[in-house]
Coordinates of N, CA and C in Angstrom, one line a residue:
X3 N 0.8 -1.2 0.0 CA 0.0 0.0 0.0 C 0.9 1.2 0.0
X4 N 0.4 2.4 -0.7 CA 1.2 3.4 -1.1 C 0.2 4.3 -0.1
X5 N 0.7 5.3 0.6 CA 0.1 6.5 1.3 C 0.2 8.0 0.4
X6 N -0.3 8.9 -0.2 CA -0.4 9.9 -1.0 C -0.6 10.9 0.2
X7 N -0.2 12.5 0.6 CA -0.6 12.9 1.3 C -0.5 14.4 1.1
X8 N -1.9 15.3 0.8 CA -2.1 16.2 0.1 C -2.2 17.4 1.7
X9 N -1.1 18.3 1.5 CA -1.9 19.0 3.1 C -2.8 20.3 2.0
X10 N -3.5 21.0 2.2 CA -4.4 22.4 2.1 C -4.8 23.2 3.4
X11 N -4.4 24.7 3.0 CA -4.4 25.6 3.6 C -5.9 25.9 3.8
X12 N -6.5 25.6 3.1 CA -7.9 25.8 3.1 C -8.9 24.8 2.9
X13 N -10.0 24.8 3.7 CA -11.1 23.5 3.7 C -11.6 23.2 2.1
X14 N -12.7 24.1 1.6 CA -12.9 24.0 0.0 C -12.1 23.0 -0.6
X15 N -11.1 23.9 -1.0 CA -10.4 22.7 -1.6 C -9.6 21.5 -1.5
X16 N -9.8 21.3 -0.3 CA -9.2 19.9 0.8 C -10.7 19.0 0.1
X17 N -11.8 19.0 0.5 CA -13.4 18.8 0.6 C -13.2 18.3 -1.0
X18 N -13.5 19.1 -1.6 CA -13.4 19.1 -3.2 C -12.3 18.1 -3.9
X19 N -11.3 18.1 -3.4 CA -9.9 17.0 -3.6 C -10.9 15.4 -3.5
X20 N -11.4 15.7 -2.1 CA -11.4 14.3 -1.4 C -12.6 14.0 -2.1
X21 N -13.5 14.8 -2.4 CA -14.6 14.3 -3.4 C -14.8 13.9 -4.7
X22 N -14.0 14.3 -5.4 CA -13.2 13.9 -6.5 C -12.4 12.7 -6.5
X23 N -11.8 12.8 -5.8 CA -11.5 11.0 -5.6 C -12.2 10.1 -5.3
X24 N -13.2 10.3 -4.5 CA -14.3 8.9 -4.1 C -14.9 9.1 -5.7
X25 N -15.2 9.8 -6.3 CA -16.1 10.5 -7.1 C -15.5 9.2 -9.2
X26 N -13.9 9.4 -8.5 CA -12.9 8.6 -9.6 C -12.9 7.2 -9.0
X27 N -13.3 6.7 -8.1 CA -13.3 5.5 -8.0 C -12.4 4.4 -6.6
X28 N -11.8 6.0 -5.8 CA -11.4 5.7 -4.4 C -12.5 5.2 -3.6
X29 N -12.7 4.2 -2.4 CA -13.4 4.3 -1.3 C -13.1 5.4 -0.6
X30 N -14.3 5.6 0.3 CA -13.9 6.9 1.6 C -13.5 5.9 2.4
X31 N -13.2 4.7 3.0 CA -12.4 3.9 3.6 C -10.8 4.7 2.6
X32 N -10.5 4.7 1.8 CA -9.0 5.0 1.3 C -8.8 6.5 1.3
X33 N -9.8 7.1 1.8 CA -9.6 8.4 1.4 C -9.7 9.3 2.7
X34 N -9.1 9.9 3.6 CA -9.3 10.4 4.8 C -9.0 11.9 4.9
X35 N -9.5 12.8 5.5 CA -9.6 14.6 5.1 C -9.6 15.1 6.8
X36 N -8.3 15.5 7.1 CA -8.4 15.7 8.5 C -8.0 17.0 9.3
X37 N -8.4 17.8 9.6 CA -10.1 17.4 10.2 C -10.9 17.8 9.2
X38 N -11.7 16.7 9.5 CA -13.2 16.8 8.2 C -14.0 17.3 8.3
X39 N -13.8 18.9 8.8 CA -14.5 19.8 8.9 C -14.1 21.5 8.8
X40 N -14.7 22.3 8.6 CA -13.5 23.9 8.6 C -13.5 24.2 10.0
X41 N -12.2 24.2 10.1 CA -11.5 25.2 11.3 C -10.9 26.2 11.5
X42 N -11.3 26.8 12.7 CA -11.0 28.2 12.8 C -9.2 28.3 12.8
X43 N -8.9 28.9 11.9 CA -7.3 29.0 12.0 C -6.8 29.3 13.4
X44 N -5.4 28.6 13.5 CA -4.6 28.9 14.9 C -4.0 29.9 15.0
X45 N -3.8 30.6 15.8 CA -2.2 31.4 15.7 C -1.0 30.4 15.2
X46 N -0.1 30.8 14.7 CA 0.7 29.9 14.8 C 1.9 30.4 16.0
X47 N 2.7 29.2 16.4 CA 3.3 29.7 17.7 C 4.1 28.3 17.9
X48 N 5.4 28.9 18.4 CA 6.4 28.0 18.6 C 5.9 27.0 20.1
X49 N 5.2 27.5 20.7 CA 5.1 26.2 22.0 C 3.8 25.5 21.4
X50 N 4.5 24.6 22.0 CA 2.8 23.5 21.5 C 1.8 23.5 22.4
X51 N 0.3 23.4 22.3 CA -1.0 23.5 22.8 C -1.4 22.4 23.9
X52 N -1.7 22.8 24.8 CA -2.2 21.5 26.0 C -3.3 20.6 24.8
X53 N -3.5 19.6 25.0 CA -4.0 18.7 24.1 C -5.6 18.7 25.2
X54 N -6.4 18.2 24.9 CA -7.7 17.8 25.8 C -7.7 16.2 25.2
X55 N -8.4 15.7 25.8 CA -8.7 14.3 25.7 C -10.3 13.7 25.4
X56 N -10.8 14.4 24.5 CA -11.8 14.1 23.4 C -11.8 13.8 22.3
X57 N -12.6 13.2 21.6 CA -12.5 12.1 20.4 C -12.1 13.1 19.6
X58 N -12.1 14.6 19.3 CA -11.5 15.5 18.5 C -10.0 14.9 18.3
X59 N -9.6 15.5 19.8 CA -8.3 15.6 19.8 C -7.5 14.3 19.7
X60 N -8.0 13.4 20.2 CA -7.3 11.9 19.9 C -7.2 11.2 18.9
X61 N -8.5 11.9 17.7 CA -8.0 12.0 16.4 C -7.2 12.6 16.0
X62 N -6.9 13.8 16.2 CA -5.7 14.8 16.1 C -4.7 13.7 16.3
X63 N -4.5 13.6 17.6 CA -3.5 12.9 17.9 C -3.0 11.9 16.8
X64 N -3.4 11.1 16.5 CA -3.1 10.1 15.5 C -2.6 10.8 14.1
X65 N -3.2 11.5 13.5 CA -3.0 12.5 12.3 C -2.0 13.2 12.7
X66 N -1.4 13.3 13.7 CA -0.3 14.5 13.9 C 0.7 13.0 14.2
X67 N 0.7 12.1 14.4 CA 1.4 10.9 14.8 C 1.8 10.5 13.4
X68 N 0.9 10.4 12.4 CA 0.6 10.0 11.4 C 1.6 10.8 10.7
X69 N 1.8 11.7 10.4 CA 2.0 13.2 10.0 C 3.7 13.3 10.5
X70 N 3.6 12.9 11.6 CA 5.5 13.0 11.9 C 5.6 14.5 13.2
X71 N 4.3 14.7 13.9 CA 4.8 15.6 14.5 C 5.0 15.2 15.7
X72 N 6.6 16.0 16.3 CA 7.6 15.2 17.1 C 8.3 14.2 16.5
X73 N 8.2 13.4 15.4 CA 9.5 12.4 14.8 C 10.6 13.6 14.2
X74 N 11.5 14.0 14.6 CA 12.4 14.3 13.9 C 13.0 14.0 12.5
X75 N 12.4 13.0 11.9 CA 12.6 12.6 10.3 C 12.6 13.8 9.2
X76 N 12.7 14.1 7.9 CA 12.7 15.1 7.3 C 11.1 15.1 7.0
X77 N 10.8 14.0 6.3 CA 9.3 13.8 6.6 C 8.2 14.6 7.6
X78 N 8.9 14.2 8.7 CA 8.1 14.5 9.8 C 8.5 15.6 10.1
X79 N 9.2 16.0 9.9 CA 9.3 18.1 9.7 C 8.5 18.6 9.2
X80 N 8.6 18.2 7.5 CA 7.7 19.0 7.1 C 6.2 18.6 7.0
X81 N 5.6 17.6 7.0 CA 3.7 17.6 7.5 C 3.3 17.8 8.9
X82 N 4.7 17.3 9.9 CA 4.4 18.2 11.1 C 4.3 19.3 11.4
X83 N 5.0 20.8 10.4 CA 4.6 22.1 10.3 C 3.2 22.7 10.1
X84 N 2.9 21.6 9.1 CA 1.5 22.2 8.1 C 0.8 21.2 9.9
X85 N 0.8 20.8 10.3 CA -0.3 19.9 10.9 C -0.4 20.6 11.9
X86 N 0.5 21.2 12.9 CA 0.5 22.3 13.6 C 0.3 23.6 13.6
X87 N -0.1 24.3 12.4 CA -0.6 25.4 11.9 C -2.1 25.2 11.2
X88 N -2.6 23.9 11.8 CA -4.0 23.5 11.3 C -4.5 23.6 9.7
X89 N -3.2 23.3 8.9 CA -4.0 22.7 7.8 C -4.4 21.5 7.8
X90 N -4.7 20.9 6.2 CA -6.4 20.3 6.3 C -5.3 19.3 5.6
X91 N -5.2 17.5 5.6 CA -4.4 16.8 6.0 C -5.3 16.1 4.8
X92 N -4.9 15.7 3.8 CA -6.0 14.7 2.8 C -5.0 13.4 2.4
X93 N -5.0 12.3 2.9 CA -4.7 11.4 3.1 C -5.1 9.9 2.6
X94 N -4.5 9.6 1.6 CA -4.8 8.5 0.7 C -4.6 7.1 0.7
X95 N -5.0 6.4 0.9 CA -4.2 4.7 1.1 C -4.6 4.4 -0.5
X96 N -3.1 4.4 -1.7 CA -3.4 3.5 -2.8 C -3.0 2.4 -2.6
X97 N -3.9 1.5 -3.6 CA -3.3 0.4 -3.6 C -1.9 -0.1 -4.9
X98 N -1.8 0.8 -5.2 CA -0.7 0.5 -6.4 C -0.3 1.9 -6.9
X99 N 0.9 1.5 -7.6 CA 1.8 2.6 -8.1 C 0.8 3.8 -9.3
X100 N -0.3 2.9 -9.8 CA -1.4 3.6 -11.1 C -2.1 4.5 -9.9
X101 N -2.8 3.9 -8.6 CA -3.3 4.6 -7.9 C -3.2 5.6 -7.6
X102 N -1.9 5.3 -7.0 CA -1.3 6.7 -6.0 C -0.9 7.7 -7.0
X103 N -0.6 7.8 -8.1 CA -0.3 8.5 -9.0 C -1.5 9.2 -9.8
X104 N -2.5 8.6 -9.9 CA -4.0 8.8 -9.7 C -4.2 9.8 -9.3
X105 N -4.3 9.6 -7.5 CA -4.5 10.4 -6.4 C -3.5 11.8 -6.8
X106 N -2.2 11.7 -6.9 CA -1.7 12.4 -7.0 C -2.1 14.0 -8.0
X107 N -2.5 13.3 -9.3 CA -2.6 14.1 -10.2 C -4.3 15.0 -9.6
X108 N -4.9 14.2 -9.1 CA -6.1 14.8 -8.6 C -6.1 15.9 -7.7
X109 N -5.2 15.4 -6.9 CA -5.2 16.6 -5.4 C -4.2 17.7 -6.7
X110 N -3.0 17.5 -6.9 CA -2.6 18.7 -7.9 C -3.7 19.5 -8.3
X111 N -4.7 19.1 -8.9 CA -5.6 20.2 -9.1 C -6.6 20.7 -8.4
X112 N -6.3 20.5 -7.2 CA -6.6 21.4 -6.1 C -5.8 22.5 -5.2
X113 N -4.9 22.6 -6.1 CA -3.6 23.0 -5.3 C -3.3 23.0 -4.0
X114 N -2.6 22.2 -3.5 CA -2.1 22.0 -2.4 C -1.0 22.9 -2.0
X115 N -1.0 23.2 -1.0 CA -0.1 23.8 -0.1 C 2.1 22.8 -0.7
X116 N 2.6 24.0 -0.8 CA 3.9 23.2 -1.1 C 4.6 23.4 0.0
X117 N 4.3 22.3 0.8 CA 5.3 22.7 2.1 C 6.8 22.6 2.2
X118 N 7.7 22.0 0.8 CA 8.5 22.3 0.7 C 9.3 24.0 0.9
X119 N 8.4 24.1 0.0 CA 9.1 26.3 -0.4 C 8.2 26.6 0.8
X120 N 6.9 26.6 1.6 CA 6.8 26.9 2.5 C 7.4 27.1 4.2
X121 N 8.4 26.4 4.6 CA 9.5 25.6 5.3 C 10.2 26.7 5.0

């Protein structure tokens, strides 16, 4: 299994991505949009936020686990940035190389956030 993983600065087009791919022939089992809802933007800010212990946040949890924040990896640098500044996390399970390439060209036309030149 291949993981594809689109971050967006903005819900719309996170929403619209993810619809588009169920829409091409993804399950919403393979297709995950986190959080799957619009949120109010954070400050952004170098100390990290007391966490609460609600089904919100322990999904968080996992998506920011998911995501690399706190792994020191280069990986987990950069989707750990975007995930702690509360962008919108679109997250793909393909099953093959045609797939994820698939996925890929789809969320492209949603423009995603380039967290590389962002960094």
């Amino acid at each position: 299994m291949i993981t594809v993983v689109g971050i967006f600065d903005k819900f719309a087009p996170a929403q619209s991505a993810r619809n588009e791919l169920v829409a091409s022939g993804f399950t919403w089992r393979q297709v995950q949009l986190s959080p799957d809802h619009e949120t109010t933007p954070r400050a952004q800010t170098a100390h990290r936020q007391a966490d609460d212990q609600s089904v919100g946040a322990t999904m968080g949890n996992l998506v920011r686990g998911l995501l690399g924040v706190g792994n020191r990896s280069a990986h987990g640098d950069l989707y750990g940035v975007a995930a702690r500044h509360g962008d919108y996390a679109l997250i793909v399970d393909a099953g093959d190389e045609q797939q994820s390439g698939r996925a890929e060209d789809i969320m492209r036309r949603f423009q995603p956030v380039d967290i590389v030149r962002r960094t």
